[in-house]
Short mmCIF file of C-alpha atoms and ligand atoms in Angstrom, two decimals:
data_model
loop_
_atom_site.label_atom_id
_atom_site.label_comp_id
_atom_site.label_asym_id
_atom_site.label_seq_id
_atom_site.Cartn_x
_atom_site.Cartn_y
_atom_site.Cartn_z
CA MET A 1 0.83 -10.02 -5.08
CA ALA A 2 0.66 -12.01 -1.84
CA LEU A 3 -2.64 -13.83 -1.96
CA LEU A 4 -5.06 -14.23 0.91
CA THR A 5 -5.81 -17.72 2.14
CA GLN A 6 -9.09 -19.16 3.33
CA ASP A 7 -7.68 -19.24 6.87
CA ASP A 8 -6.90 -15.49 6.86
CA LEU A 9 -10.64 -14.90 6.46
CA ILE A 10 -11.97 -17.14 9.21
CA ASN A 11 -14.53 -15.29 11.33
CA ILE A 12 -14.32 -12.12 9.26
CA ASN A 13 -17.21 -10.53 11.16
CA MET A 14 -15.38 -10.89 14.44
CA GLN A 15 -12.13 -9.62 12.92
CA LEU A 16 -13.98 -6.61 11.55
CA GLN A 17 -15.72 -5.83 14.83
CA LYS A 18 -12.41 -5.99 16.67
CA ALA A 19 -10.74 -3.77 14.06
CA ASP A 20 -13.62 -1.29 14.24
CA SER A 21 -13.27 -1.05 18.00
CA ASN A 22 -9.48 -0.58 17.70
CA VAL A 23 -9.94 2.12 15.05
CA ARG A 24 -12.42 3.90 17.36
CA LYS A 25 -9.98 3.70 20.26
CA VAL A 26 -7.10 5.09 18.20
CA THR A 27 -8.92 7.78 16.20
CA GLY A 28 -12.23 8.49 17.95
CA LEU A 29 -14.02 7.48 14.73
CA ASP A 30 -15.21 4.10 13.55
CA ILE A 31 -14.20 2.74 10.11
CA LYS A 32 -17.30 4.25 8.48
CA GLY A 33 -16.47 7.59 10.08
CA VAL A 34 -12.91 7.44 8.71
CA CYS A 35 -14.32 6.61 5.24
CA LYS A 36 -16.72 9.55 5.42
CA ALA A 37 -13.90 11.85 6.51
CA LEU A 38 -11.75 10.59 3.64
CA TYR A 39 -14.26 10.61 0.82
CA GLY A 40 -16.95 12.93 2.17
CA VAL A 41 -19.83 11.11 0.53
CA PRO A 42 -23.30 10.30 1.73
CA ARG A 43 -24.31 6.62 1.69
CA ASN A 44 -27.46 5.54 -0.07
CA SER A 45 -28.45 1.92 -0.37
CA GLU A 46 -26.29 0.87 -3.29
CA LYS A 47 -26.69 -2.75 -4.27
CA VAL A 48 -23.36 -4.56 -4.50
CA GLY A 49 -22.85 -7.60 -6.74
CA ILE A 50 -19.93 -9.84 -5.74
CA VAL A 51 -18.59 -11.96 -8.60
CA PRO A 52 -16.32 -14.95 -7.82
CA ILE A 53 -13.42 -15.20 -10.30
CA THR A 54 -11.80 -18.52 -11.23
CA SER A 55 -8.79 -17.33 -13.27
CA GLY A 56 -5.19 -17.79 -12.09
CA ASN A 57 -5.07 -19.44 -8.68
CA GLY A 58 -8.87 -19.54 -8.70
CA ILE A 59 -11.50 -19.13 -6.04
CA ILE A 60 -10.28 -18.42 -2.49
CA GLY A 61 -12.56 -20.16 -0.01
CA ASN A 62 -14.33 -17.58 2.16
CA PHE A 63 -13.40 -14.66 -0.17
CA SER A 64 -16.81 -13.95 -1.71
CA ALA A 65 -18.61 -14.92 1.51
CA SER A 66 -16.36 -12.52 3.43
CA LEU A 67 -17.10 -9.69 0.98
CA HIS A 68 -20.78 -10.44 1.46
CA ALA A 69 -20.38 -10.17 5.25
CA ILE A 70 -18.24 -7.02 4.97
CA THR A 71 -20.65 -5.19 2.64
CA LYS A 72 -23.54 -6.07 4.96
CA TYR A 73 -21.52 -4.87 7.97
CA PHE A 74 -21.17 -1.45 6.32
CA GLY A 75 -24.88 -1.33 5.47
CA PHE A 76 -24.79 -2.21 1.78
CA ASP A 77 -27.38 -4.45 0.19
CA SER A 78 -25.27 -7.16 -1.45
CA PHE A 79 -25.33 -10.57 -3.06
CA VAL A 80 -22.86 -13.15 -4.41
CA THR A 81 -23.57 -14.41 -7.90
CA ASP A 82 -24.17 -18.14 -8.44
CA MET A 83 -22.00 -18.14 -11.56
CA PRO A 84 -18.36 -16.96 -11.63
CA ASP A 85 -16.48 -14.84 -14.18
CA VAL A 86 -18.24 -13.34 -17.23
CA SER A 87 -21.45 -15.25 -16.53
CA GLY A 88 -21.36 -13.98 -12.95
CA TYR A 89 -20.83 -10.40 -14.12
CA TYR A 90 -23.84 -10.74 -16.44
CA GLU A 91 -25.88 -12.22 -13.58
CA ALA A 92 -24.85 -9.39 -11.21
CA VAL A 93 -25.89 -6.65 -13.64
CA ARG A 94 -29.12 -8.41 -14.59
CA ASN A 95 -29.99 -8.71 -10.89
CA GLY A 96 -29.62 -4.99 -10.28
CA ALA A 97 -26.06 -4.63 -8.99
CA GLU A 98 -25.00 -0.99 -8.97
CA ILE A 99 -21.50 -1.69 -7.69
CA ILE A 100 -19.46 -4.71 -8.82
CA LEU A 101 -16.80 -6.21 -6.53
CA MET A 102 -14.47 -8.80 -8.03
CA ALA A 103 -10.85 -9.89 -7.83
CA ASP A 104 -8.37 -11.97 -9.77
CA ASP A 105 -4.82 -12.64 -8.57
CA HIS A 106 -3.63 -9.14 -9.57
CA THR A 107 -6.53 -6.75 -9.26
CA PHE A 108 -9.35 -6.41 -6.75
CA LEU A 109 -11.77 -3.75 -7.97
CA ALA A 110 -14.98 -1.96 -7.09
CA HIS A 111 -16.82 -0.50 -10.07
CA ASN A 112 -19.83 1.76 -9.63
CA LEU A 113 -21.89 1.23 -12.76
CA LYS A 114 -24.08 4.28 -12.05
CA ASN A 115 -21.39 6.95 -11.92
CA GLY A 116 -18.50 5.12 -13.65
CA LYS A 117 -16.13 5.39 -10.68
CA ILE A 118 -13.68 2.53 -10.25
CA ALA A 119 -11.38 1.69 -7.34
CA ASN A 120 -8.40 -0.60 -6.86
CA ASN A 121 -7.89 -2.34 -3.53
CA GLN A 122 -4.18 -1.56 -3.13
CA PRO A 123 -4.22 2.26 -3.18
CA CYS A 124 -7.55 2.33 -1.30
CA THR A 125 -6.06 0.11 1.40
CA GLY A 126 -2.90 2.20 1.61
CA VAL A 127 -4.86 5.42 1.92
CA ILE A 128 -7.23 4.25 4.65
CA TYR A 129 -4.57 2.59 6.82
CA ALA A 130 -2.43 5.72 6.46
CA GLU A 131 -5.43 7.89 7.32
CA ILE A 132 -6.17 5.83 10.44
CA ALA A 133 -2.51 6.10 11.50
CA SER A 134 -2.55 9.86 10.91
CA ARG A 135 -5.53 10.25 13.25
CA HIS A 136 -3.81 8.65 16.26
CA LEU A 137 -5.16 10.70 19.15
CA LYS A 138 -2.06 10.04 21.29
CA ALA A 139 0.52 10.88 18.61
CA ASP A 140 3.34 12.99 20.01
CA SER A 141 4.34 14.57 16.69
CA LYS A 142 3.49 14.72 13.00
CA GLU A 143 6.31 12.33 12.16
CA VAL A 144 5.43 8.97 10.70
CA LEU A 145 7.44 5.91 9.68
CA VAL A 146 6.30 4.01 6.58
CA VAL A 147 7.76 0.52 6.10
CA GLY A 148 7.10 -0.96 2.64
CA LEU A 149 6.64 1.37 -0.33
CA GLY A 150 5.00 -1.00 -2.80
CA LYS A 151 1.52 -0.89 -4.28
CA VAL A 152 -0.15 -0.35 -0.88
CA GLY A 153 2.60 1.53 0.97
CA PHE A 154 3.42 4.07 -1.74
CA PRO A 155 -0.10 5.56 -2.02
CA GLY A 156 -0.31 5.54 1.78
CA ALA A 157 2.95 7.48 2.02
CA ALA A 158 1.71 9.92 -0.64
CA HIS A 159 -1.49 10.45 1.36
CA LEU A 160 0.48 11.23 4.52
CA MET A 161 2.68 13.71 2.63
CA ASN A 162 -0.46 15.39 1.27
CA LYS A 163 -1.74 15.68 4.84
CA GLY A 164 1.40 17.55 5.87
CA PHE A 165 3.14 14.79 7.83
CA LYS A 166 6.90 14.42 7.98
CA VAL A 167 7.20 10.97 6.38
CA TYR A 168 10.20 8.72 6.89
CA GLY A 169 10.14 5.72 4.54
CA TYR A 170 11.94 2.42 4.25
CA ASP A 171 11.74 -0.39 1.71
CA ALA A 172 14.02 -3.41 1.35
CA ASP A 173 14.07 -2.61 -2.39
CA SER A 174 16.40 0.37 -2.77
CA VAL A 175 14.96 1.27 -6.19
CA LEU A 176 11.47 1.67 -4.72
CA LEU A 177 12.85 3.67 -1.81
CA LYS A 178 14.67 6.05 -4.17
CA LYS A 179 11.52 6.44 -6.26
CA ALA A 180 9.47 7.39 -3.19
CA VAL A 181 12.15 9.83 -2.03
CA SER A 182 12.40 11.56 -5.40
CA SER A 183 8.73 11.55 -6.40
CA LEU A 184 7.04 12.09 -3.03
CA GLY A 185 9.74 13.95 -1.12
CA ILE A 186 9.75 11.53 1.83
CA ALA A 187 12.90 11.21 3.94
CA PRO A 188 14.78 7.91 3.55
CA PHE A 189 14.84 6.13 6.89
CA ASN A 190 18.19 4.75 7.96
CA LEU A 191 17.79 1.55 9.98
CA GLU A 192 21.37 1.95 11.23
CA ASN A 193 20.43 5.21 12.87
CA PRO A 194 16.90 4.57 14.23
CA LYS A 195 14.56 6.91 16.06
CA LYS A 196 11.26 6.34 17.87
CA PHE A 197 7.85 6.94 16.26
CA SER A 198 4.38 7.20 17.73
CA ILE A 199 2.85 6.60 14.27
CA ILE A 200 3.94 3.67 12.11
CA PHE A 201 2.32 2.47 8.87
CA GLU A 202 3.53 -0.86 7.51
CA ALA A 203 2.67 -2.54 4.19
CA THR A 204 4.87 -5.53 3.43
CA PRO A 205 4.15 -9.26 3.05
CA CYS A 206 6.82 -10.10 5.67
CA ALA A 207 6.90 -10.60 9.44
CA ASN A 208 9.09 -8.64 11.89
CA THR A 209 9.67 -5.71 9.55
CA VAL A 210 9.34 -3.08 12.27
CA PRO A 211 12.41 -3.16 14.53
CA GLU A 212 12.09 -2.62 18.27
CA ALA A 213 14.32 0.47 18.06
CA VAL A 214 11.61 2.51 16.29
CA ILE A 215 8.66 1.59 18.53
CA SER A 216 7.58 4.06 21.19
CA LYS A 217 5.21 3.31 24.06
CA ASN A 218 1.50 3.52 23.04
CA CYS A 219 2.35 3.99 19.37
CA VAL A 220 -0.10 3.04 16.65
CA LEU A 221 0.95 0.41 14.13
CA SER A 222 -1.49 0.56 11.24
CA THR A 223 -0.72 -2.40 9.01
CA PRO A 224 -2.63 -4.14 6.24
CA GLY A 225 0.44 -6.35 5.70
CA ILE A 226 0.04 -10.06 6.32
CA PRO A 227 1.66 -11.59 8.39
CA CYS A 228 1.95 -9.14 11.28
CA ALA A 229 4.90 -6.74 11.26
CA ILE A 230 5.74 -7.18 14.94
CA SER A 231 5.72 -10.03 17.46
CA GLU A 232 3.06 -10.29 20.18
CA GLU A 233 5.85 -9.84 22.67
CA LEU A 234 6.79 -6.40 21.27
CA GLN A 235 3.15 -5.47 20.97
CA GLU A 236 2.64 -6.13 24.67
CA LYS A 237 5.95 -4.65 25.79
CA TYR A 238 5.18 -1.26 24.17
CA ASN A 239 1.38 -1.39 24.46
CA VAL A 240 1.19 -0.99 20.68
CA GLU A 241 -2.23 -0.08 19.27
CA LEU A 242 -2.47 -2.50 16.37
CA ILE A 243 -4.77 -1.83 13.41
CA MET A 244 -4.68 -4.96 11.29
CA GLU A 245 -7.44 -6.77 9.43
CA PRO A 246 -7.23 -8.85 6.24
CA LEU A 247 -10.00 -7.54 3.96
CA GLY A 248 -12.76 -5.36 5.44
CA ILE A 249 -11.07 -2.00 6.06
CA GLY A 250 -9.62 -1.87 2.54
CA THR A 251 -12.93 -2.96 1.02
CA ALA A 252 -14.79 -0.23 2.92
CA SER A 253 -12.32 2.31 1.55
CA MET A 254 -12.91 1.03 -2.00
CA LEU A 255 -16.70 1.14 -1.66
CA TYR A 256 -16.84 4.64 -0.17
CA SER A 257 -14.39 5.91 -2.79
CA VAL A 258 -16.75 4.99 -5.64
CA LEU A 259 -19.96 6.43 -4.17
P1 NAI B 1 4.07 -5.08 -2.85
O1 NAI B 1 4.83 -6.31 -3.18
O2 NAI B 1 3.67 -4.17 -3.96
O3 NAI B 1 4.90 -4.20 -1.79
C1 NAI B 1 5.49 -4.75 -0.67
C2 NAI B 1 6.77 -3.99 -0.42
O4 NAI B 1 7.34 -4.43 0.82
C3 NAI B 1 7.84 -4.24 -1.50
O5 NAI B 1 8.19 -3.01 -2.07
C4 NAI B 1 8.98 -4.92 -0.75
O6 NAI B 1 10.26 -4.55 -1.25
C5 NAI B 1 8.74 -4.41 0.66
N1 NAI B 1 9.37 -5.23 1.68
C6 NAI B 1 9.39 -6.58 1.78
N2 NAI B 1 10.05 -6.96 2.89
C7 NAI B 1 10.44 -5.83 3.51
C8 NAI B 1 11.14 -5.57 4.72
N3 NAI B 1 11.57 -6.56 5.49
N4 NAI B 1 11.36 -4.28 5.06
C9 NAI B 1 10.92 -3.27 4.26
N5 NAI B 1 10.26 -3.47 3.11
C10 NAI B 1 10.00 -4.73 2.75
O7 NAI B 1 2.81 -5.56 -2.03
P2 NAI B 1 1.49 -4.73 -1.72
O8 NAI B 1 0.48 -5.00 -2.77
O9 NAI B 1 1.89 -3.34 -1.43
O10 NAI B 1 0.96 -5.47 -0.39
C11 NAI B 1 1.64 -5.35 0.83
C12 NAI B 1 0.98 -6.25 1.86
O11 NAI B 1 -0.34 -5.80 2.13
C13 NAI B 1 0.83 -7.72 1.42
O12 NAI B 1 1.01 -8.55 2.56
C14 NAI B 1 -0.62 -7.80 0.97
O13 NAI B 1 -1.13 -9.11 1.05
C15 NAI B 1 -1.25 -6.90 2.01
N6 NAI B 1 -2.56 -6.37 1.63
C16 NAI B 1 -3.50 -6.36 2.63
C17 NAI B 1 -4.73 -5.79 2.41
C18 NAI B 1 -5.70 -5.74 3.54
O14 NAI B 1 -6.86 -5.38 3.30
N7 NAI B 1 -5.31 -6.06 4.76
C19 NAI B 1 -5.08 -5.24 1.09
C20 NAI B 1 -4.01 -5.28 0.13
C21 NAI B 1 -2.79 -5.82 0.41
O1 0TF B 2 -5.51 -12.07 -2.15
C1 0TF B 2 -5.68 -11.11 -2.86
C2 0TF B 2 -5.34 -9.72 -2.37
C3 0TF B 2 -6.55 -9.26 -1.58
C4 0TF B 2 -6.37 -7.95 -0.98
C5 0TF B 2 -7.27 -7.79 0.21
N1 0TF B 2 -6.58 -8.15 1.39
N2 0TF B 2 -4.14 -9.76 -1.57
N3 0TF B 2 -6.20 -11.15 -4.09
C6 0TF B 2 -6.66 -12.36 -4.70
C7 0TF B 2 -8.16 -12.45 -4.64
C8 0TF B 2 -8.66 -13.59 -5.48
C9 0TF B 2 -10.12 -13.88 -5.30
C10 0TF B 2 -10.59 -15.05 -6.10
N4 0TF B 2 -10.39 -14.87 -7.52
C11 0TF B 2 -12.08 -15.26 -5.80
O2 0TF B 2 -12.39 -16.02 -4.85
O3 0TF B 2 -12.93 -14.70 -6.51
#
Protein backbone atom coordinates (compact mmCIF):
# COMPACT_ATOMS: atom_id res chain seq x y z
CA MET A 1 0.00 0.00 0.00
CA ALA A 2 1.27 3.50 -0.83
CA LEU A 3 1.55 5.27 2.49
CA LEU A 4 0.50 8.82 3.21
CA THR A 5 3.15 11.29 4.29
CA GLN A 6 2.91 14.05 6.84
CA ASP A 7 3.08 16.58 3.99
CA ASP A 8 0.03 15.08 2.23
CA LEU A 9 -2.00 16.01 5.30
CA ILE A 10 -0.92 19.62 5.75
CA ASN A 11 -3.95 21.87 6.25
CA ILE A 12 -6.41 19.00 6.12
CA ASN A 13 -9.32 21.27 7.09
CA MET A 14 -8.69 23.50 4.11
CA GLN A 15 -8.26 20.51 1.79
CA LEU A 16 -11.55 19.10 3.06
CA GLN A 17 -13.44 22.37 2.66
CA LYS A 18 -12.18 22.71 -0.89
CA ALA A 19 -13.11 19.09 -1.67
CA ASP A 20 -16.55 19.60 -0.15
CA SER A 21 -17.16 22.63 -2.33
CA ASN A 22 -15.96 20.74 -5.45
CA VAL A 23 -18.21 17.77 -4.60
CA ARG A 24 -21.16 20.18 -4.23
CA LYS A 25 -20.38 21.79 -7.56
CA VAL A 26 -20.14 18.44 -9.36
CA THR A 27 -23.03 16.58 -7.71
CA GLY A 28 -25.30 19.16 -6.06
CA LEU A 29 -24.68 17.40 -2.72
CA ASP A 30 -21.97 17.92 -0.15
CA ILE A 31 -19.84 14.99 1.10
CA LYS A 32 -22.26 14.32 3.98
CA GLY A 33 -25.13 14.31 1.50
CA VAL A 34 -23.34 11.78 -0.70
CA CYS A 35 -22.69 9.60 2.39
CA LYS A 36 -26.35 9.77 3.38
CA ALA A 37 -27.40 8.88 -0.17
CA LEU A 38 -24.97 5.95 -0.16
CA TYR A 39 -25.64 4.49 3.26
CA GLY A 40 -29.03 5.98 4.11
CA VAL A 41 -28.36 6.27 7.82
CA PRO A 42 -29.24 8.93 10.34
CA ARG A 43 -26.35 10.46 12.30
CA ASN A 44 -26.44 10.51 16.06
CA SER A 45 -23.56 11.78 18.11
CA GLU A 46 -21.30 8.75 18.08
CA LYS A 47 -18.08 9.20 19.98
CA VAL A 48 -15.04 8.27 17.91
CA GLY A 49 -11.78 7.10 19.50
CA ILE A 50 -8.69 7.53 17.30
CA VAL A 51 -5.83 5.20 18.22
CA PRO A 52 -2.30 5.93 16.89
CA ILE A 53 -0.53 2.73 15.79
CA THR A 54 3.26 2.34 15.93
CA SER A 55 3.73 -0.98 14.08
CA GLY A 56 5.47 -1.23 10.69
CA ASN A 57 6.52 2.19 9.45
CA GLY A 58 5.04 3.69 12.60
CA ILE A 59 3.20 6.90 13.35
CA ILE A 60 2.57 9.26 10.41
CA GLY A 61 2.84 12.84 11.61
CA ASN A 62 -0.52 14.60 11.23
CA PHE A 63 -2.43 11.30 10.70
CA SER A 64 -4.27 11.09 14.04
CA ALA A 65 -4.59 14.88 14.25
CA SER A 66 -6.09 14.89 10.74
CA LEU A 67 -8.59 12.17 11.68
CA HIS A 68 -9.52 14.27 14.69
CA ALA A 69 -10.12 17.30 12.45
CA ILE A 70 -12.03 15.22 9.87
CA THR A 71 -14.35 13.58 12.42
CA LYS A 72 -15.09 16.99 13.93
CA TYR A 73 -15.74 18.42 10.45
CA PHE A 74 -18.44 15.77 9.93
CA GLY A 75 -19.97 16.45 13.35
CA PHE A 76 -18.62 13.51 15.33
CA ASP A 77 -17.47 13.87 18.90
CA SER A 78 -13.92 12.48 18.79
CA PHE A 79 -10.65 12.19 20.65
CA VAL A 80 -7.12 10.87 20.06
CA THR A 81 -5.80 8.53 22.72
CA ASP A 82 -2.62 9.49 24.60
CA MET A 83 -1.27 5.94 24.33
CA PRO A 84 -0.81 4.07 21.02
CA ASP A 85 -1.58 0.47 20.07
CA VAL A 86 -3.23 -1.95 22.54
CA SER A 87 -2.94 0.51 25.42
CA GLY A 88 -4.55 3.17 23.22
CA TYR A 89 -7.39 0.82 22.27
CA TYR A 90 -8.00 0.11 25.96
CA GLU A 91 -7.92 3.85 26.70
CA ALA A 92 -10.37 4.59 23.85
CA VAL A 93 -12.93 2.03 25.04
CA ARG A 94 -12.55 3.04 28.70
CA ASN A 95 -13.17 6.67 27.71
CA GLY A 96 -16.44 5.87 25.98
CA ALA A 97 -15.46 5.48 22.32
CA GLU A 98 -18.30 3.92 20.34
CA ILE A 99 -16.40 3.87 17.05
CA ILE A 100 -12.67 3.06 16.85
CA LEU A 101 -10.54 4.47 14.01
CA MET A 102 -7.04 3.08 13.61
CA ALA A 103 -4.58 2.17 10.87
CA ASP A 104 -1.41 0.18 10.42
CA ASP A 105 0.50 0.04 7.12
CA HIS A 106 -2.01 -2.40 5.56
CA THR A 107 -5.41 -1.75 7.07
CA PHE A 108 -7.24 1.42 8.07
CA LEU A 109 -10.46 0.47 9.83
CA ALA A 110 -13.52 1.92 11.50
CA HIS A 111 -15.18 -0.39 14.00
CA ASN A 112 -18.52 0.45 15.58
CA LEU A 113 -18.47 -1.27 18.95
CA LYS A 114 -22.22 -0.77 19.47
CA ASN A 115 -23.51 -2.55 16.39
CA GLY A 116 -20.43 -4.60 15.42
CA LYS A 117 -20.10 -3.05 11.95
CA ILE A 118 -16.58 -2.74 10.60
CA ALA A 119 -15.27 -0.86 7.56
CA ASN A 120 -12.05 -0.90 5.58
CA ASN A 121 -10.74 2.34 4.07
CA GLN A 122 -9.96 0.98 0.60
CA PRO A 123 -13.40 -0.26 -0.50
CA CYS A 124 -15.11 2.65 1.29
CA THR A 125 -12.87 5.10 -0.56
CA GLY A 126 -13.47 3.38 -3.89
CA VAL A 127 -17.22 3.39 -3.41
CA ILE A 128 -17.54 7.06 -2.43
CA TYR A 129 -15.24 8.41 -5.16
CA ALA A 130 -17.12 6.27 -7.70
CA GLU A 131 -20.44 7.50 -6.30
CA ILE A 132 -19.33 11.14 -6.58
CA ALA A 133 -18.20 10.54 -10.18
CA SER A 134 -21.51 8.85 -11.00
CA ARG A 135 -23.43 11.92 -9.81
CA HIS A 136 -21.70 14.34 -12.20
CA LEU A 137 -24.51 16.73 -13.11
CA LYS A 138 -22.93 17.57 -16.49
CA ALA A 139 -22.24 13.97 -17.57
CA ASP A 140 -23.16 13.41 -21.19
CA SER A 141 -23.70 9.64 -20.89
CA LYS A 142 -23.66 6.74 -18.45
CA GLU A 143 -20.23 5.67 -19.63
CA VAL A 144 -17.36 5.82 -17.19
CA LEU A 145 -13.64 5.12 -17.41
CA VAL A 146 -11.97 3.48 -14.39
CA VAL A 147 -8.16 3.61 -14.30
CA GLY A 148 -6.62 1.35 -11.64
CA LEU A 149 -8.49 -1.78 -10.52
CA GLY A 150 -6.69 -2.52 -7.26
CA LYS A 151 -8.03 -2.47 -3.72
CA VAL A 152 -9.68 0.96 -4.16
CA GLY A 153 -10.49 0.88 -7.89
CA PHE A 154 -12.06 -2.59 -8.02
CA PRO A 155 -14.82 -1.92 -5.46
CA GLY A 156 -15.42 1.45 -7.11
CA ALA A 157 -15.85 -0.23 -10.49
CA ALA A 158 -18.17 -2.81 -8.93
CA HIS A 159 -20.26 0.00 -7.43
CA LEU A 160 -20.59 1.70 -10.82
CA MET A 161 -21.64 -1.57 -12.46
CA ASN A 162 -24.27 -2.04 -9.73
CA LYS A 163 -25.56 1.44 -10.50
CA GLY A 164 -26.07 0.51 -14.14
CA PHE A 165 -23.15 2.39 -15.68
CA LYS A 166 -21.27 1.17 -18.73
CA VAL A 167 -17.82 0.75 -17.15
CA TYR A 168 -14.62 0.73 -19.18
CA GLY A 169 -11.63 -0.32 -17.08
CA TYR A 170 -7.87 -0.24 -17.41
CA ASP A 171 -5.07 -1.47 -15.17
CA ALA A 172 -1.36 -1.71 -15.94
CA ASP A 173 -1.53 -5.22 -14.42
CA SER A 174 -3.19 -7.40 -17.05
CA VAL A 175 -4.11 -10.08 -14.48
CA LEU A 176 -6.13 -7.56 -12.46
CA LEU A 177 -7.76 -6.22 -15.60
CA LYS A 178 -8.82 -9.73 -16.68
CA LYS A 179 -10.18 -10.43 -13.20
CA ALA A 180 -12.32 -7.27 -13.29
CA VAL A 181 -13.56 -8.09 -16.79
CA SER A 182 -14.54 -11.64 -15.90
CA SER A 183 -15.92 -11.07 -12.40
CA LEU A 184 -17.58 -7.66 -12.81
CA GLY A 185 -18.39 -7.66 -16.51
CA ILE A 186 -16.63 -4.35 -17.21
CA ALA A 187 -15.33 -3.66 -20.72
CA PRO A 188 -11.53 -3.69 -21.07
CA PHE A 189 -10.37 -0.27 -22.20
CA ASN A 190 -7.89 -0.22 -25.05
CA LEU A 191 -5.47 2.69 -24.72
CA GLU A 192 -4.51 2.24 -28.39
CA ASN A 193 -8.06 2.99 -29.40
CA PRO A 194 -9.14 5.76 -26.97
CA LYS A 195 -12.48 7.52 -26.65
CA LYS A 196 -13.59 10.55 -24.64
CA PHE A 197 -15.32 10.31 -21.25
CA SER A 198 -17.20 12.86 -19.19
CA ILE A 199 -16.81 10.66 -16.07
CA ILE A 200 -13.42 9.30 -15.03
CA PHE A 201 -12.57 7.52 -11.77
CA GLU A 202 -8.88 6.92 -11.10
CA ALA A 203 -7.26 4.92 -8.27
CA THR A 204 -3.55 4.35 -8.80
CA PRO A 205 -0.44 5.48 -6.89
CA CYS A 206 1.06 6.96 -10.10
CA ALA A 207 1.01 10.34 -11.84
CA ASN A 208 -0.19 10.98 -15.41
CA THR A 209 -2.25 7.81 -15.65
CA VAL A 210 -5.13 9.45 -17.50
CA PRO A 211 -4.10 10.23 -21.08
CA GLU A 212 -5.25 13.41 -22.80
CA ALA A 213 -7.07 11.38 -25.46
CA VAL A 214 -9.78 10.26 -23.00
CA ILE A 215 -10.49 13.65 -21.38
CA SER A 216 -13.54 15.59 -22.54
CA LYS A 217 -14.26 19.24 -21.75
CA ASN A 218 -15.83 19.75 -18.28
CA CYS A 219 -15.39 16.09 -17.34
CA VAL A 220 -15.17 15.00 -13.72
CA LEU A 221 -12.02 13.25 -12.57
CA SER A 222 -12.76 11.65 -9.21
CA THR A 223 -9.47 10.37 -7.87
CA PRO A 224 -8.31 9.28 -4.44
CA GLY A 225 -4.97 8.31 -6.02
CA ILE A 226 -1.89 10.17 -4.86
CA PRO A 227 -0.14 11.81 -6.73
CA CYS A 228 -2.62 13.42 -9.10
CA ALA A 229 -3.55 11.48 -12.25
CA ILE A 230 -3.32 14.47 -14.59
CA SER A 231 -1.13 17.55 -14.92
CA GLU A 232 -2.37 21.03 -13.98
CA GLU A 233 -1.97 21.94 -17.62
CA LEU A 234 -4.48 19.27 -18.75
CA GLN A 235 -6.78 20.15 -15.91
CA GLU A 236 -6.92 23.76 -17.08
CA LYS A 237 -7.04 22.96 -20.78
CA TYR A 238 -10.17 20.78 -20.39
CA ASN A 239 -11.67 22.56 -17.38
CA VAL A 240 -11.58 19.25 -15.51
CA GLU A 241 -13.63 19.09 -12.30
CA LEU A 242 -11.13 17.44 -9.96
CA ILE A 243 -12.28 15.58 -6.84
CA MET A 244 -9.13 14.70 -4.94
CA GLU A 245 -8.39 14.76 -1.23
CA PRO A 246 -5.99 12.57 0.77
CA LEU A 247 -8.00 11.28 3.76
CA GLY A 248 -11.31 12.95 4.64
CA ILE A 249 -13.71 11.76 1.93
CA GLY A 250 -12.73 8.11 2.40
CA THR A 251 -12.91 8.43 6.19
CA ALA A 252 -16.41 9.95 5.97
CA SER A 253 -17.48 6.99 3.84
CA MET A 254 -16.07 4.56 6.43
CA LEU A 255 -17.79 6.31 9.34
CA TYR A 256 -21.20 6.54 7.67
CA SER A 257 -20.95 2.91 6.54
CA VAL A 258 -20.71 1.67 10.14
CA LEU A 259 -23.55 3.75 11.62
P1 LIG B 1 -3.40 -0.90 -5.24
O1 LIG B 1 -1.93 -1.10 -5.32
O2 LIG B 1 -4.23 -2.00 -4.65
O3 LIG B 1 -4.00 -0.59 -6.70
C1 LIG B 1 -3.41 0.32 -7.56
C2 LIG B 1 -3.60 -0.21 -8.96
O4 LIG B 1 -3.14 0.77 -9.90
C3 LIG B 1 -2.78 -1.49 -9.24
O5 LIG B 1 -3.66 -2.50 -9.63
C4 LIG B 1 -1.80 -1.07 -10.33
O6 LIG B 1 -1.53 -2.12 -11.25
C5 LIG B 1 -2.56 0.08 -10.98
N1 LIG B 1 -1.70 0.98 -11.74
C6 LIG B 1 -0.49 1.48 -11.39
N2 LIG B 1 -0.03 2.30 -12.36
C7 LIG B 1 -0.98 2.33 -13.32
C8 LIG B 1 -1.09 3.01 -14.56
N3 LIG B 1 -0.12 3.82 -14.98
N4 LIG B 1 -2.21 2.81 -15.29
C9 LIG B 1 -3.18 1.98 -14.85
N5 LIG B 1 -3.12 1.31 -13.69
C10 LIG B 1 -2.04 1.50 -12.92
O7 LIG B 1 -3.61 0.45 -4.46
P2 LIG B 1 -4.95 0.97 -3.78
O8 LIG B 1 -4.98 0.55 -2.36
O9 LIG B 1 -6.08 0.63 -4.66
O10 LIG B 1 -4.70 2.57 -3.76
C11 LIG B 1 -4.69 3.31 -4.94
C12 LIG B 1 -4.29 4.75 -4.63
O11 LIG B 1 -5.29 5.35 -3.81
C13 LIG B 1 -2.97 4.89 -3.85
O12 LIG B 1 -2.32 6.07 -4.30
C14 LIG B 1 -3.44 5.10 -2.42
O13 LIG B 1 -2.49 5.78 -1.64
C15 LIG B 1 -4.66 5.95 -2.67
N6 LIG B 1 -5.63 5.97 -1.57
C16 LIG B 1 -6.17 7.20 -1.29
C17 LIG B 1 -7.16 7.32 -0.35
C18 LIG B 1 -7.77 8.66 -0.11
O14 LIG B 1 -8.54 8.79 0.85
N7 LIG B 1 -7.49 9.66 -0.93
C19 LIG B 1 -7.61 6.14 0.41
C20 LIG B 1 -7.00 4.90 0.01
C21 LIG B 1 -6.04 4.84 -0.97
O1 LIG C 1 -1.20 5.67 4.41
C1 LIG C 1 -2.03 4.82 4.60
C2 LIG C 1 -3.21 4.67 3.66
C3 LIG C 1 -4.24 5.69 4.13
C4 LIG C 1 -5.42 5.71 3.29
C5 LIG C 1 -6.11 7.04 3.40
N1 LIG C 1 -5.67 7.91 2.38
N2 LIG C 1 -2.79 4.90 2.30
N3 LIG C 1 -2.04 3.98 5.63
C6 LIG C 1 -1.06 4.02 6.68
C7 LIG C 1 -1.61 4.68 7.90
C8 LIG C 1 -0.67 4.51 9.06
C9 LIG C 1 -1.05 5.33 10.26
C10 LIG C 1 -0.08 5.20 11.39
N4 LIG C 1 0.05 3.84 11.86
C11 LIG C 1 -0.55 6.11 12.53
O2 LIG C 1 -0.13 7.29 12.56
O3 LIG C 1 -1.31 5.65 13.40
